[in-house]
PDB file of C-alpha atoms in Angstrom:
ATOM      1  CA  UNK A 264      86.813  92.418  91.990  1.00 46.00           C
ATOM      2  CA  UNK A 265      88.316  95.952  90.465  1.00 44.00           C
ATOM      3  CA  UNK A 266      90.713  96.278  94.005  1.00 45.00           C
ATOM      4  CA  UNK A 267      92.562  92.540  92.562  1.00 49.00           C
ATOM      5  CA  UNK A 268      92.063  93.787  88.901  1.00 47.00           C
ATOM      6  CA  UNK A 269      94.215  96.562  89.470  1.00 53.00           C
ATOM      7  CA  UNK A 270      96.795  95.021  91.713  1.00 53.00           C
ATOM      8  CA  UNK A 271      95.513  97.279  94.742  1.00 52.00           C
ATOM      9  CA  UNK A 272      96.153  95.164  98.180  1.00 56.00           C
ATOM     10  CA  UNK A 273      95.623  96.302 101.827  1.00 59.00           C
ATOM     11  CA  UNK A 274      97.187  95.067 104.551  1.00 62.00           C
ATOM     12  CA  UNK A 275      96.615  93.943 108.160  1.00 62.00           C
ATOM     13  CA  UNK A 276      94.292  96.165 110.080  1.00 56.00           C
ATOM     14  CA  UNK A 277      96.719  97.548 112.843  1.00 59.00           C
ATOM     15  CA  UNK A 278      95.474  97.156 116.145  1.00 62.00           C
ATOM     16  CA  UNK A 279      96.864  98.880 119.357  1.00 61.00           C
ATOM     17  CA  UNK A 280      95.609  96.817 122.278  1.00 68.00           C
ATOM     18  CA  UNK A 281      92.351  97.201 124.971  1.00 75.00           C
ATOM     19  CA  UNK A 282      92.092 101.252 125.056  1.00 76.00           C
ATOM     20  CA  UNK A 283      89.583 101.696 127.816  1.00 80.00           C
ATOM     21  CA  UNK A 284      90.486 104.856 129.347  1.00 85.00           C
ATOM     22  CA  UNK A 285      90.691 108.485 127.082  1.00 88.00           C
ATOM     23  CA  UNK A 286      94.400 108.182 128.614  1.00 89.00           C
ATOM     24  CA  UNK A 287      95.117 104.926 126.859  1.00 85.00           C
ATOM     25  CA  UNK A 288      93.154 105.672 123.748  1.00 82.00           C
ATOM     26  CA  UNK A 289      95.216 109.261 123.698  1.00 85.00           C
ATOM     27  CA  UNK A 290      98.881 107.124 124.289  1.00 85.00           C
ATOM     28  CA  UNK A 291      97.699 104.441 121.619  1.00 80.00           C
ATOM     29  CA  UNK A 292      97.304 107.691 118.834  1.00 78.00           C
ATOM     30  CA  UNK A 293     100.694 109.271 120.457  1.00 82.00           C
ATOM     31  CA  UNK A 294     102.100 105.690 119.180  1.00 79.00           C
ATOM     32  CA  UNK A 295     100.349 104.769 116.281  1.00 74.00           C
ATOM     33  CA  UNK A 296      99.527 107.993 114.301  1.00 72.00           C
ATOM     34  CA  UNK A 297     100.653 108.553 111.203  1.00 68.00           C
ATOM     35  CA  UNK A 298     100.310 112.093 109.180  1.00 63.00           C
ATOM     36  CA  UNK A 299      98.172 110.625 106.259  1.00 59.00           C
ATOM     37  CA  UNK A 300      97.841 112.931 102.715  1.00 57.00           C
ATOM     38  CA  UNK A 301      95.070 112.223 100.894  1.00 61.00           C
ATOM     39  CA  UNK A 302      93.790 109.739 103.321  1.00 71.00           C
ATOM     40  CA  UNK A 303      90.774 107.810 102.554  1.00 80.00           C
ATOM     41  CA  UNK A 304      88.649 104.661 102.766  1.00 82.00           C
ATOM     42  CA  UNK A 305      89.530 104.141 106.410  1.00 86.00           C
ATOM     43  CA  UNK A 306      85.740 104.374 106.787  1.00 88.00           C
ATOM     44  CA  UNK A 307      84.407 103.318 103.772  1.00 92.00           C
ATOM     45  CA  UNK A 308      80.667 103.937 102.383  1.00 93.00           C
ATOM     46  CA  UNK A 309      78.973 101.094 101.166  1.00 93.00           C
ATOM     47  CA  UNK A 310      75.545  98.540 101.780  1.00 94.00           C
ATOM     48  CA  UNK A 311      75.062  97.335 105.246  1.00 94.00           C
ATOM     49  CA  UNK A 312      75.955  93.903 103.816  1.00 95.00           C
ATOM     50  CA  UNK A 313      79.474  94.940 103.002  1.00 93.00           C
ATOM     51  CA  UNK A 314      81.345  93.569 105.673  1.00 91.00           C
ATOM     52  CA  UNK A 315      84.524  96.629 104.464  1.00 89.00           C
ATOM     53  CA  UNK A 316      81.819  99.270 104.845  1.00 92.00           C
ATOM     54  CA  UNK A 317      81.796 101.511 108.017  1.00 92.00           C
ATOM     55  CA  UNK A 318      78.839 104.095 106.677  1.00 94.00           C
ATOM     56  CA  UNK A 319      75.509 104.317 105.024  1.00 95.00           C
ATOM     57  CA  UNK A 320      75.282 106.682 101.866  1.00 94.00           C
ATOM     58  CA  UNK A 321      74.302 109.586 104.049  1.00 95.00           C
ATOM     59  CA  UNK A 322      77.444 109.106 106.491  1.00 94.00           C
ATOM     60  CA  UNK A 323      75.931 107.162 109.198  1.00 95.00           C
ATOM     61  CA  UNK A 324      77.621 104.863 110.517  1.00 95.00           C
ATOM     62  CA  UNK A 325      76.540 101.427 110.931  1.00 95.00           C
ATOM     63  CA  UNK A 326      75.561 100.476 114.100  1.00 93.00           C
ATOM     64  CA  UNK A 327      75.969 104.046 115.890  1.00 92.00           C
ATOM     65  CA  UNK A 328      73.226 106.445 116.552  1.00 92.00           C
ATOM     66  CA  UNK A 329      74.197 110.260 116.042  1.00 92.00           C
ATOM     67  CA  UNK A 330      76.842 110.002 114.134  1.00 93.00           C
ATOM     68  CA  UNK A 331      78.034 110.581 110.641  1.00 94.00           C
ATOM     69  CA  UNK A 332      81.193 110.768 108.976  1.00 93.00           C
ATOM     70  CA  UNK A 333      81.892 113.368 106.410  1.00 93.00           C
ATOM     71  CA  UNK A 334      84.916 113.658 104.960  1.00 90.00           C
ATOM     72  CA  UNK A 335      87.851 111.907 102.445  1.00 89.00           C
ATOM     73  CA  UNK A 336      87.820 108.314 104.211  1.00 90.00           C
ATOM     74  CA  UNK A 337      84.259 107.621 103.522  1.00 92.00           C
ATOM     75  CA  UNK A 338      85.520 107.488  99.848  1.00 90.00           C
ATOM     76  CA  UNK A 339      85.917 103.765  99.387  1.00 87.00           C
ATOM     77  CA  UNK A 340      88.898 103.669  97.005  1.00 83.00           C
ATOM     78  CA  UNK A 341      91.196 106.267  96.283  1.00 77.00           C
ATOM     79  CA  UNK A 342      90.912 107.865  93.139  1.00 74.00           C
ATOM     80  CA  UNK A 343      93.061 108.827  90.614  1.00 77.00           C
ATOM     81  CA  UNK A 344      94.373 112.627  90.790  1.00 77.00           C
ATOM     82  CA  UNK A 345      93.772 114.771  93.645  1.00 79.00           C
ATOM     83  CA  UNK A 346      91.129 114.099  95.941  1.00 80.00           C
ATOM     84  CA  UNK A 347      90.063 117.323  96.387  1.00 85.00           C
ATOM     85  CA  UNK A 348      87.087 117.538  93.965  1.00 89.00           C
ATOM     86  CA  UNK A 349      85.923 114.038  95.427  1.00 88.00           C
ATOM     87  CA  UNK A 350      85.799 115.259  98.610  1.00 90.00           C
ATOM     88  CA  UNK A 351      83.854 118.424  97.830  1.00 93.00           C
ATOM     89  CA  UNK A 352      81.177 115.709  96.133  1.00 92.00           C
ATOM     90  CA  UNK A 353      81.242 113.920  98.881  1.00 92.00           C
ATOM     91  CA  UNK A 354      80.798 117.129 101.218  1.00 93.00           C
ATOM     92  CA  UNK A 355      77.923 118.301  99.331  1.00 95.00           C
ATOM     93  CA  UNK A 356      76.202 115.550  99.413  1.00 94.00           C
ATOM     94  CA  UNK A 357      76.187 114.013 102.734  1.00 94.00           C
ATOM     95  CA  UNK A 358      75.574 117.926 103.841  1.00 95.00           C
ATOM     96  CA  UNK A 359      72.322 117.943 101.689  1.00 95.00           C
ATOM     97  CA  UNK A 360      71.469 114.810 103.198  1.00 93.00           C
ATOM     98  CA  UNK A 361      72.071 116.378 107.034  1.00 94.00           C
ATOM     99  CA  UNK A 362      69.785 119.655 106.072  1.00 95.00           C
ATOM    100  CA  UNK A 363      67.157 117.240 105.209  1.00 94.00           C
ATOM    101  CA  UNK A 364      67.162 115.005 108.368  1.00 91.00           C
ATOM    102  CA  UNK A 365      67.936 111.998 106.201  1.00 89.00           C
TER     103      UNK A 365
END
């Protein structure tokens, strides 16, 4: 509701092909990668039941066992400003949450 509010749109997901090999997956960044500043929500955080959301509110992503992500594109929309000060929220908190074992 506040992404068509605001007159925020995304657009198609890009997809490179069937990467199987760390050769293909390494040619498919070589031709799709992008320098990104102040890149975020490429992995948002949300409920499990939010079919956009990639992590848990501790960083774990859905579906994966051992891994978090903890950085700038957990941060589901991009807020206004610099994102620095998000991401050091974001940092803190998902760090407390791997010193507890959560």
């Amino acid at each position: 509701e506040f992404v068509n509010a605001t007159g925020l749109t995304s657009g198609p997901e890009l997809k490179v092909g069937p990467l199987n090999t760390d050769a293909e997956i390494l040619e498919g960044i070589k031709q799709t990668g992008l320098p990104w500043y102040h890149g975020v929500a490429s992995c948002p955080m949300g409920k499990e039941s939010d079919p956009n959301a990639i992590v848990d509110t501790n960083g774990k992503v859905f579906g994966v066992s051992g891994v978090r992500v903890v950085d700038a594109s957990v941060i589901p929309l991009i807020a206004p400003g610099h994102s620095m000060a998000p991401v050091y929220m974001v940092a803190e908190k998902l760090a407390e949450a791997i010193k507890r074992g959560i």
